[in-house]
XYZ file of C-alpha atoms in Angstrom:
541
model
C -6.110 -26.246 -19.181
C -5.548 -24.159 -16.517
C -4.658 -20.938 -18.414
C -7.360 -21.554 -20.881
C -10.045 -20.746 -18.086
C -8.524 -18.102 -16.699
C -8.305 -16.320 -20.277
C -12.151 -17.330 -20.551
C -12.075 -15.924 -17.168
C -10.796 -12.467 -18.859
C -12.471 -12.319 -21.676
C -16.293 -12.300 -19.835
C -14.758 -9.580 -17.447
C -13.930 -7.783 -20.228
C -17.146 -7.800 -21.758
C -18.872 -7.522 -18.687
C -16.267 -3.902 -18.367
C -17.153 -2.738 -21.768
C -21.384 -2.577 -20.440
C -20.293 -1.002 -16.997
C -17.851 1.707 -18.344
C -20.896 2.776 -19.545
C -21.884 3.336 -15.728
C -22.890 6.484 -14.040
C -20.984 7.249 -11.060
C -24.270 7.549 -9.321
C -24.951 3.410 -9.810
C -20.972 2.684 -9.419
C -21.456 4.801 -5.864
C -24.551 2.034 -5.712
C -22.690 -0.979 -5.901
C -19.676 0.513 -3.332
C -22.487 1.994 -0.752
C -23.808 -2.112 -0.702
C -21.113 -3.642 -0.260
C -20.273 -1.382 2.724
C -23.521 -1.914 3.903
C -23.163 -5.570 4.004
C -19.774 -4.912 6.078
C -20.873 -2.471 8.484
C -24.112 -5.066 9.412
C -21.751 -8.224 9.144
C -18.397 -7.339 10.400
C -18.180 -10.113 12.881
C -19.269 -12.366 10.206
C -16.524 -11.324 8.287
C -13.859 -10.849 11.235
C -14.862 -14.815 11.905
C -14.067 -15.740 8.612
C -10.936 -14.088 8.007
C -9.726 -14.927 11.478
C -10.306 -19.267 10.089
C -8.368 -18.592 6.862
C -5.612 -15.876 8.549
C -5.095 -17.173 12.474
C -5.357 -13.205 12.992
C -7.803 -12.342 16.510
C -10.877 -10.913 15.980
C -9.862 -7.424 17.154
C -6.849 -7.811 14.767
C -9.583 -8.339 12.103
C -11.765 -5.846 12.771
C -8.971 -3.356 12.421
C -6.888 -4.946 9.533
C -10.473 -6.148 7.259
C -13.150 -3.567 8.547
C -11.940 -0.246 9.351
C -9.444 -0.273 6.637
C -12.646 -1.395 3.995
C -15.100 0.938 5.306
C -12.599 4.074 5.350
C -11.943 3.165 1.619
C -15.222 2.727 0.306
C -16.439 5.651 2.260
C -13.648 7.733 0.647
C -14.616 6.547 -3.072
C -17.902 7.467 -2.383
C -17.225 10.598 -1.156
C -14.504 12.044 -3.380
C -14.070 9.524 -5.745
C -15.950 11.021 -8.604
C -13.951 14.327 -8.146
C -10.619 12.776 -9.124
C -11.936 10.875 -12.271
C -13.786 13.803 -13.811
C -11.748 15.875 -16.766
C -9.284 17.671 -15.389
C -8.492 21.283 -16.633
C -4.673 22.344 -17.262
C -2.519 24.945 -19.144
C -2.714 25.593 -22.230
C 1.199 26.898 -22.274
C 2.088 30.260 -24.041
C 1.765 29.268 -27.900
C -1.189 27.710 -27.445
C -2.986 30.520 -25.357
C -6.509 30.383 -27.627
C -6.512 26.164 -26.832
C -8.542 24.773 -23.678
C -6.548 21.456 -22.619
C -7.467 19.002 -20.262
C -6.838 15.613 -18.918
C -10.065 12.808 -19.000
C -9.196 9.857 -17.183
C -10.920 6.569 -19.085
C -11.203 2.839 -17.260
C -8.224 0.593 -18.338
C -10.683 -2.192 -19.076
C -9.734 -5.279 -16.678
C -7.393 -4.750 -13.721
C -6.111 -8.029 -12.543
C -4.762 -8.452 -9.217
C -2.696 -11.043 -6.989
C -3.119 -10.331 -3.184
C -1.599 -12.225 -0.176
C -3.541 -14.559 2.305
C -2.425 -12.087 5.357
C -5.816 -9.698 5.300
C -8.592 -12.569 3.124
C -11.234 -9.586 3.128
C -9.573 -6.429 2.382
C -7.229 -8.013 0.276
C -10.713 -8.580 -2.430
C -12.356 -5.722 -1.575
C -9.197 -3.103 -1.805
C -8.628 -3.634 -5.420
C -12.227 -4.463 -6.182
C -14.202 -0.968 -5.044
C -11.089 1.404 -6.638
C -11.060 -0.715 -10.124
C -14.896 -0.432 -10.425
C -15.231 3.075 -9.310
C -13.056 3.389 -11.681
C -15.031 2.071 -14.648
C -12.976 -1.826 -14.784
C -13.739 -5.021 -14.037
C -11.620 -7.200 -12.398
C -10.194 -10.588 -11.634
C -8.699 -11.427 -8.364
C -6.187 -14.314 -7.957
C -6.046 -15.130 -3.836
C -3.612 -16.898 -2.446
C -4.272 -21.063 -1.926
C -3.711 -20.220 1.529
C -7.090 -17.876 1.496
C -8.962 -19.900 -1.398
C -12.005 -21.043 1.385
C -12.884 -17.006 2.545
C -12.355 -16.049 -0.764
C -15.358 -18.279 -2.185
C -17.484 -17.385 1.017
C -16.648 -13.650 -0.326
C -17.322 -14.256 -3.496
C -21.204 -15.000 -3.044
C -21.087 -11.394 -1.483
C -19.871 -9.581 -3.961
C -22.186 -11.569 -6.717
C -24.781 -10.762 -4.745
C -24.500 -6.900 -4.493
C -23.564 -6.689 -8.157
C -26.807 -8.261 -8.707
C -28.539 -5.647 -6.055
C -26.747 -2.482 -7.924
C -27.921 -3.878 -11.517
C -23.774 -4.588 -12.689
C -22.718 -7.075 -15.202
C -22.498 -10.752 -13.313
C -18.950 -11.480 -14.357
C -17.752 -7.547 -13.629
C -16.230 -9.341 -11.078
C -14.184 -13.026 -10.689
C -11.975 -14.503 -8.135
C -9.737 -17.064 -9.415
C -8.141 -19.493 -6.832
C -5.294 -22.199 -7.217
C -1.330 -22.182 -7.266
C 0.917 -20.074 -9.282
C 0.148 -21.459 -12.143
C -3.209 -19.611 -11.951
C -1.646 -16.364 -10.539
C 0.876 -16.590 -14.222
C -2.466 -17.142 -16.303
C -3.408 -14.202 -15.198
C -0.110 -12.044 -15.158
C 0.093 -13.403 -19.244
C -3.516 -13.581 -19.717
C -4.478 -11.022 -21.229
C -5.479 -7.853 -18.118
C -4.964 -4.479 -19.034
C -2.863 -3.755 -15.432
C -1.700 -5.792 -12.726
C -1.848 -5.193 -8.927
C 0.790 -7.393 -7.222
C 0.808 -7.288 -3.777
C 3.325 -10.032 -1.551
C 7.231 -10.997 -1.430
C 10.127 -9.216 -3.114
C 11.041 -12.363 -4.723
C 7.837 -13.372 -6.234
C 7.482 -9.606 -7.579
C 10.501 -10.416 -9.580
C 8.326 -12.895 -11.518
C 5.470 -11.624 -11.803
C 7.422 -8.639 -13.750
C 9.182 -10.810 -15.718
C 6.340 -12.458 -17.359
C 4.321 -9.136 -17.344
C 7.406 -7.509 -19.681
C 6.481 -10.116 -22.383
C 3.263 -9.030 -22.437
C 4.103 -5.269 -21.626
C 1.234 -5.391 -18.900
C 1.753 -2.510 -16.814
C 2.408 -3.405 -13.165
C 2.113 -1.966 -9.451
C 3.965 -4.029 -7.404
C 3.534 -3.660 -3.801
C 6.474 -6.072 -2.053
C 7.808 -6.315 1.403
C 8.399 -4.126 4.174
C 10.859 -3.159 6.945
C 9.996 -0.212 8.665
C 11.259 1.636 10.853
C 10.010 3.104 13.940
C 11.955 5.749 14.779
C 11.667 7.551 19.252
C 13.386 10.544 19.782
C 14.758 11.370 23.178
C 11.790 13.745 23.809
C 9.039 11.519 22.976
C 6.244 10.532 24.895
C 6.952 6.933 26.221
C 4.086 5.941 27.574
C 2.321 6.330 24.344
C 4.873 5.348 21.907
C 5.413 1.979 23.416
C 1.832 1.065 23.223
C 1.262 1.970 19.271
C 5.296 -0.099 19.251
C 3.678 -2.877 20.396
C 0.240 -2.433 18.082
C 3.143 -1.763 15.299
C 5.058 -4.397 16.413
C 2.613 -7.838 17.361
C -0.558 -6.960 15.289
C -1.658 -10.336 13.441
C 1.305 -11.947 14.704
C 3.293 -9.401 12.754
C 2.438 -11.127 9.207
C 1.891 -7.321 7.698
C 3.687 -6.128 4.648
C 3.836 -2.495 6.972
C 4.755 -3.912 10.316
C 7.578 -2.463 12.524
C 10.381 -4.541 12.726
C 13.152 -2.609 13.483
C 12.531 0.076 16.541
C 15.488 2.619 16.350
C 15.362 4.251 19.906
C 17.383 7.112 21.574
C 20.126 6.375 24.107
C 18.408 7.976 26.836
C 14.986 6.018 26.541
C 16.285 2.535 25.075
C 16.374 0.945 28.406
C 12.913 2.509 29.686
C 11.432 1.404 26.079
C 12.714 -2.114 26.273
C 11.585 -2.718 30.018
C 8.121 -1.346 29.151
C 7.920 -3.566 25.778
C 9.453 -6.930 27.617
C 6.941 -5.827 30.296
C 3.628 -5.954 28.303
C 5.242 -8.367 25.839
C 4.820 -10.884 28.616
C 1.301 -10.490 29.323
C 0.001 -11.349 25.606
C -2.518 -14.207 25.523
C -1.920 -16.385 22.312
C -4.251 -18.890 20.662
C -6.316 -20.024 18.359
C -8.515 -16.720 17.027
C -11.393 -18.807 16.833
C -11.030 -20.227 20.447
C -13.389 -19.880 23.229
C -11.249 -16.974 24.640
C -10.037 -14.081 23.971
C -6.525 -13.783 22.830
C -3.691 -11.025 21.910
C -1.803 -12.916 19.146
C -2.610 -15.604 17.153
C -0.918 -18.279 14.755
C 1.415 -17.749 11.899
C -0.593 -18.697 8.483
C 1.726 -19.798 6.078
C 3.820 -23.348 6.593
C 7.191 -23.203 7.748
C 6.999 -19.404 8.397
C 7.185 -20.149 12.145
C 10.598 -22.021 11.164
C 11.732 -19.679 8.655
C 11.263 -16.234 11.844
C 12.844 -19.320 14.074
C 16.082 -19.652 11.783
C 16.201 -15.303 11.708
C 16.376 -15.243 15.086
C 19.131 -18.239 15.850
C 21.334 -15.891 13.594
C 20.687 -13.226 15.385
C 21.600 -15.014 18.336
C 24.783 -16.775 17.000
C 25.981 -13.445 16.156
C 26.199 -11.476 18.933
C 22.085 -10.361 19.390
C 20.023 -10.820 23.272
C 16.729 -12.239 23.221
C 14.740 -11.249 26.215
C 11.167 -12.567 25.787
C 10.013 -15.269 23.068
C 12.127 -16.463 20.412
C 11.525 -20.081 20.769
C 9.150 -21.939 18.892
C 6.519 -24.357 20.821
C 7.102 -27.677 20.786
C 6.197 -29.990 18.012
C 2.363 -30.636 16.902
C 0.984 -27.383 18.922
C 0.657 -25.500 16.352
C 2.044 -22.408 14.134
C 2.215 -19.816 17.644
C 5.653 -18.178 17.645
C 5.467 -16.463 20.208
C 6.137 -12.486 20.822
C 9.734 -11.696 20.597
C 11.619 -8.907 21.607
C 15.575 -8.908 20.706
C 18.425 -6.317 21.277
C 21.996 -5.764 19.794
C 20.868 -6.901 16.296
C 23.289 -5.326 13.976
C 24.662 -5.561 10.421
C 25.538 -8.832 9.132
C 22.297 -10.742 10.831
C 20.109 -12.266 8.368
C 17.636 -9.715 10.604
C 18.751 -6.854 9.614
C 18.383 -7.204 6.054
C 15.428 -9.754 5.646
C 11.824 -8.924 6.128
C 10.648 -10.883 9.247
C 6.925 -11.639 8.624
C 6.074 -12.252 12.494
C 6.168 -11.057 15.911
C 9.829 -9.922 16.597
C 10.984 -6.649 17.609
C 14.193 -5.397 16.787
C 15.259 -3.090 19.023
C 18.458 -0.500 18.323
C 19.995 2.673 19.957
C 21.424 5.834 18.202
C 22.471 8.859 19.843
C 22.110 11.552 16.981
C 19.335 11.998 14.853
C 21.745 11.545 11.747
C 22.448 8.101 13.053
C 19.061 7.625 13.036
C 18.545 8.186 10.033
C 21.454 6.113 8.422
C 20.358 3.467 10.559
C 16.743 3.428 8.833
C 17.760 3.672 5.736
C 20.145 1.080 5.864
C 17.751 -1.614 4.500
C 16.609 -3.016 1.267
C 13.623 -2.480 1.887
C 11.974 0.889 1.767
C 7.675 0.801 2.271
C 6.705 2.558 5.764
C 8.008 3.988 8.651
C 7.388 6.809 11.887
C 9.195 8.914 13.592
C 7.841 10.264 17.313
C 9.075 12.911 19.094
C 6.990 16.072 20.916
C 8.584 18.550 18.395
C 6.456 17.881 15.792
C 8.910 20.440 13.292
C 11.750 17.865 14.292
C 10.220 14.903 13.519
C 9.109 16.690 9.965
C 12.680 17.326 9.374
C 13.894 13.544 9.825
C 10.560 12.015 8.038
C 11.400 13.524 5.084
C 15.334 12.146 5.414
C 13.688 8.617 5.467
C 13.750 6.322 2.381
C 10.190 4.856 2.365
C 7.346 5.333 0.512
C 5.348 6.638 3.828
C 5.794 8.338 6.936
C 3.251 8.662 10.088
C 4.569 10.993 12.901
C 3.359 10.164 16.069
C 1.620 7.421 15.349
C 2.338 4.296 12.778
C 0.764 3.434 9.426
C -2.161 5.988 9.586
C -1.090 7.110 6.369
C -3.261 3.857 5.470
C -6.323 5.428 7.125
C -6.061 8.650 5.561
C -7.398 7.091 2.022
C -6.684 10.158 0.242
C -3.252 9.177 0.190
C -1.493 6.873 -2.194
C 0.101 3.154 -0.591
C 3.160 1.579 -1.698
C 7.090 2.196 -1.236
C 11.123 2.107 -2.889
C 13.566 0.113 -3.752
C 12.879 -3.919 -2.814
C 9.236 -2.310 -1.593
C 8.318 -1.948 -5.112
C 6.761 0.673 -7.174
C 4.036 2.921 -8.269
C 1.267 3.025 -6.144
C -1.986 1.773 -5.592
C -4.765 3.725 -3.307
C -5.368 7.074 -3.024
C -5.929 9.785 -5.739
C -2.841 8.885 -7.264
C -3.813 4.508 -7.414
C -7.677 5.639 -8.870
C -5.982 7.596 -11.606
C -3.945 4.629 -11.880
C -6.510 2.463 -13.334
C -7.357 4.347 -15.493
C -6.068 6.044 -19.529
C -4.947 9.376 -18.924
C -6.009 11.182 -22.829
C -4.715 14.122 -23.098
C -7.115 16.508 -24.740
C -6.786 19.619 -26.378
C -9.722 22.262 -28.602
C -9.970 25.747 -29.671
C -10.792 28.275 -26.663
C -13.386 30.072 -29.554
C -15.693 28.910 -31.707
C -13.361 28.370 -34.805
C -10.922 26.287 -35.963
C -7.427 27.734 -36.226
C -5.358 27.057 -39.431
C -1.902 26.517 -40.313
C -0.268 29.977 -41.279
C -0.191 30.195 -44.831
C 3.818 30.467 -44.929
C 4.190 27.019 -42.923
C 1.328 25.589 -45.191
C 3.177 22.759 -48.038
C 4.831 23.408 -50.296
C 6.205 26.067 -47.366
C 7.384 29.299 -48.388
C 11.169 30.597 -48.764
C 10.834 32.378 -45.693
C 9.178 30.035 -43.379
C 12.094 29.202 -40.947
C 12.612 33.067 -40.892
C 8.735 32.787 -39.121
C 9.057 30.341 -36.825
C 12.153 32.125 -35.635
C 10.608 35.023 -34.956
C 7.617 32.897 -33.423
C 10.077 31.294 -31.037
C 11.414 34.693 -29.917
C 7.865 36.150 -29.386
C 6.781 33.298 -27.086
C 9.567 32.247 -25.523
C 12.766 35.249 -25.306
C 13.086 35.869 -21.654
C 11.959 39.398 -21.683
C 9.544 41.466 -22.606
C 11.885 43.187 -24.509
C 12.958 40.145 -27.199
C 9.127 39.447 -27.075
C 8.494 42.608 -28.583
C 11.518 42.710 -30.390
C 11.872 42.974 -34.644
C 12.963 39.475 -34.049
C 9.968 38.776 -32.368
C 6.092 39.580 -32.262
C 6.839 42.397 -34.979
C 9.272 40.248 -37.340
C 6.769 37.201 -37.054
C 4.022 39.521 -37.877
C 6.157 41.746 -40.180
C 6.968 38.287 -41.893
C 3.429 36.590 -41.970
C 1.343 40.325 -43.645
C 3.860 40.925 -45.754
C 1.338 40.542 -48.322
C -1.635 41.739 -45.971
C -2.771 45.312 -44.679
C -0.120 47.866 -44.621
C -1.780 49.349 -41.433
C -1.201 46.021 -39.588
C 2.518 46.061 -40.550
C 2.365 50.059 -39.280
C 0.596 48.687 -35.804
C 3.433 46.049 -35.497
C 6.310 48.384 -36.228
C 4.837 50.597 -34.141
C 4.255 48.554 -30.858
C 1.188 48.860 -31.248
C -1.251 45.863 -29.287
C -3.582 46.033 -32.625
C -0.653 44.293 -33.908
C -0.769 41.403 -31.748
C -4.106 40.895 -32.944
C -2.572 41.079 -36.479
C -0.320 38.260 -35.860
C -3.284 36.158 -34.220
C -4.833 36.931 -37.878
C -1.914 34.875 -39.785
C -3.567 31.735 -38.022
C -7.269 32.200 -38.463
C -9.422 31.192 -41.162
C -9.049 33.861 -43.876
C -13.237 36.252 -44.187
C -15.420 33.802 -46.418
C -13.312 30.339 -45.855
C -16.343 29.108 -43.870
C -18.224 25.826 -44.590
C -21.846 26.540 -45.633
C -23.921 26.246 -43.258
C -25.905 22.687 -43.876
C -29.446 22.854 -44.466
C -31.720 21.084 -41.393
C -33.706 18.037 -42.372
C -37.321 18.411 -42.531
């Protein structure tokens, strides 16, 4: 029953995307510039409501659900329509008197499966970049969010109402997986999957029967790498940001901090220092607090058992790691640990909460084979005052992003495209490159002049006895690696030679020769021979 309503779900999105990729960009700009409207005037509204479904704070909110929203829409609005217009490209040497171009057509319905960790920008991420893109889409949220996403879902009605859009250009479907696999199977042109490694696996599974295409944006691991020359002071307070931010439940947190010999002490006292100060709580309390609670069940138990192995195996805790005691609540508190090291369950498993992992290395090539010595492969940053330097051992890094000097601005910067490698997934979603995305790429190509080019009369059926002989030469006019074989009997002249051997001696003369006239001779084999036009047709009275 079930997967019936979701496919009825589908198919009135789909209608509803057939009327609104009719849509100027001007009314699609419309819809986005509400909806940010109603953010930017509501944002503690919002930051309330995600904070109830997420047990993020409210200043966790504001910068996870807001800023994050706002920065996208803004960015659709402003260079959105820039990316999705035709796109001129070669034409390629043959094909000189073609224009060719790229136009980039909506998909139809995107579908899309986002986590409970971020209940506003999870919607609205996939929502403004599928319709700006000419879609409609259908958003399965996780059970864990299924109360925000209904309060969200009276927004969004409403401003497709205010910008004139189709009513059903946009559905949220909540329930268990059994709704999220209606909709991987039901019948969506692509599929956005955001959350675990493991449940990615699915998800493409039952997409390859259908051969839905897929982005699949998994876990994370990333590293945070602090060269011996960076600025402490400032590093340890965006580690901590990196580090603690909604309890550490983001698929590009920092987990593991690799830190140079000579600061690693420094780093860790200043960490353990602040570490100790952090307020937790409930995010809708009276008070204000640093960290909140841990969303999902048993993932206070599941960060619990990572860090016991840690423990039993040789790694130092030296503020948090122990879980409160029973019936107060999901609040693991913040955790910083040291001498983690291969074989720990922590080294290779994404940790979903607020631990830090802290390592030494004494070369920057140890740094480097110490970051990429994970499964995972989605963000990371490297800090250090020579910016050239930190370049060099970015681009060394095995992740799908880099910040340096700062941590996951890349996200900010909404020009650029979001996801990572390996067990992080693939393709990307975001940026030029996740627009495009959602959209048929046609290739397009027409004649540069106001005629339509022909076959050569030697290639035409039944072809003549010396047709290879032509496309020979063809291939050695075009393509020869110098000007010389261009030119060459076997080349422009041959092909020409070849093609008028029944034409006007003074073109053959041109082309043996060298003459340019008898380039324009060869262009002659392909044109429309003098009288071959249609008539013209005779305009209604």
């Amino acid at each position: 029953m079930l997967s019936l309503q979701v496919r009825d779900i589908i198919a009135k999105t789909r209608l509803a995307s057939k009327e609104w990729k009719k849509s100027s960009f001007a009314q699609r700009r419309m819809l986005l510039k509400i909806l940010l409207k109603f953010t930017v005037e509501n944002q503690a509204d919002i930051c309330r409501v995600s904070a109830l479904d997420s047990g993020k704070p409210l200043v966790d909110a504001s910068f996870g659900e807001v800023l994050g929203t706002c920065e996208k829409i803004w960015w659709l609005v402003a260079e959105g329509e820039r990316y999705l217009r035709p796109e001129r490209r070669s034409s390629g040497y043959m094909m000189f008197y073609k224009k060719a171009r790229v136009e980039y057509h909506p998909v139809g319905v995107v579908g899309a499966i986002v986590p409970w960790n971020y209940p506003f920008h999870n919607i609205l991420n996939p929502l403004t970049a599928a319709v700006f893109a000419g879609n409609g889409v259908v958003i399965k949220v996780s059970e864990h969010a299924t109360w925000s996403a209904l309060v969200y879902q009276r927004v969004i009605d409403a401003a497709l109402a205010a910008a004139g859009a189709p009513p059903d250009l946009v559905r949220i479907v909540t329930g268990f997986g059994e709704a999220g696999s209606a909709l991987v199977t039901g019948g969506v042109d692509k599929l956005i999957f955001v959350g675990s490694t493991a449940i990615g696996h699915k998800v493409l599974e039952a997409a390859a029967t259908t051969l839905t295409p897929v982005v699949l944006e998994l876990g994370g691991k990333d590293a945070f790498i602090v060269l011996e020359d960076a600025d402490l002071a400032t590093v340890t307070a965006t580690a901590l940001r990196g580090a603690f931010q909604s309890c550490g439940q983001n698929c590009a947190g920092a987990e593991r901090f690799i830190v140079a010999e000579r600061l690693f002490e420094e780093f860790v006292q200043r960490c353990v220092a602040v570490a100790g100060k952090l307020r937790q709580g409930p995010a809708a309390g009276e008070g204000v607090v640093d960290c909140g609670s841990m969303c999902m069940p048993g993932q206070a138990e599941k960060v619990q058992e990572l860090v016991d192995d840690a423990v039993a195996k040789g790694a130092k805790v030296l503020i948090g790691g122990r879980l409160p005691a029973a019936g107060k609540g999901h609040f693991y508190p913040p955790t910083i640990i040291t001498g983690v090291a291969q074989g720990m369950r922590i080294w290779e498993e994404e940790v979903f909460g607020p631990v830090m992992s802290v390592v030494s290395f004494r070369s920057d090539a140890e740094a480097v084979t110490l970051a990429n010595d994970c499964p995972f492969g989605l963000g990371s940053a490297v800090f250090s005052r020579d910016v050239a330097r930190a370049r060099r051992l970015g681009a060394q890094l095995e992740a799908g992003m880099t910040s340096i000097n700062d941590f996951a601005t890349t996200y900010m910067c909404q020009s650029l495209p979001f996801g990572g490698v390996k067990h992080s997934g693939f393709d990307r979603f975001a940026g030029v490159e996740g627009l495009r995305g959602l959209c048929v790429p046609k290739a397009v190509a027409e004649d540069m002049w106001p005629f339509s080019t022909a076959i050569p009369p030697l290639l035409q059926y039944p072809v003549s006895d010396r047709a290879f002989e032509f496309c020979s030469a063809l291939v050695w006019m075009f393509y020869a690696p110098t000007i010389a074989g261009n030119l060459s009997r076997g080349g422009c002249r041959e092909a020409a030679r070849i093609g008028l051997s029944k034409g006007d001696p003074q073109c053959q003369h041109d082309l043996h020769a060298g003459n340019l006239k008898g380039l324009w001779s060869l262009a002659a084999c392909f044109l429309p021979k003098r009288g071959s036009k249609k008539p013209a047709q005779k305009k209604s009275s």
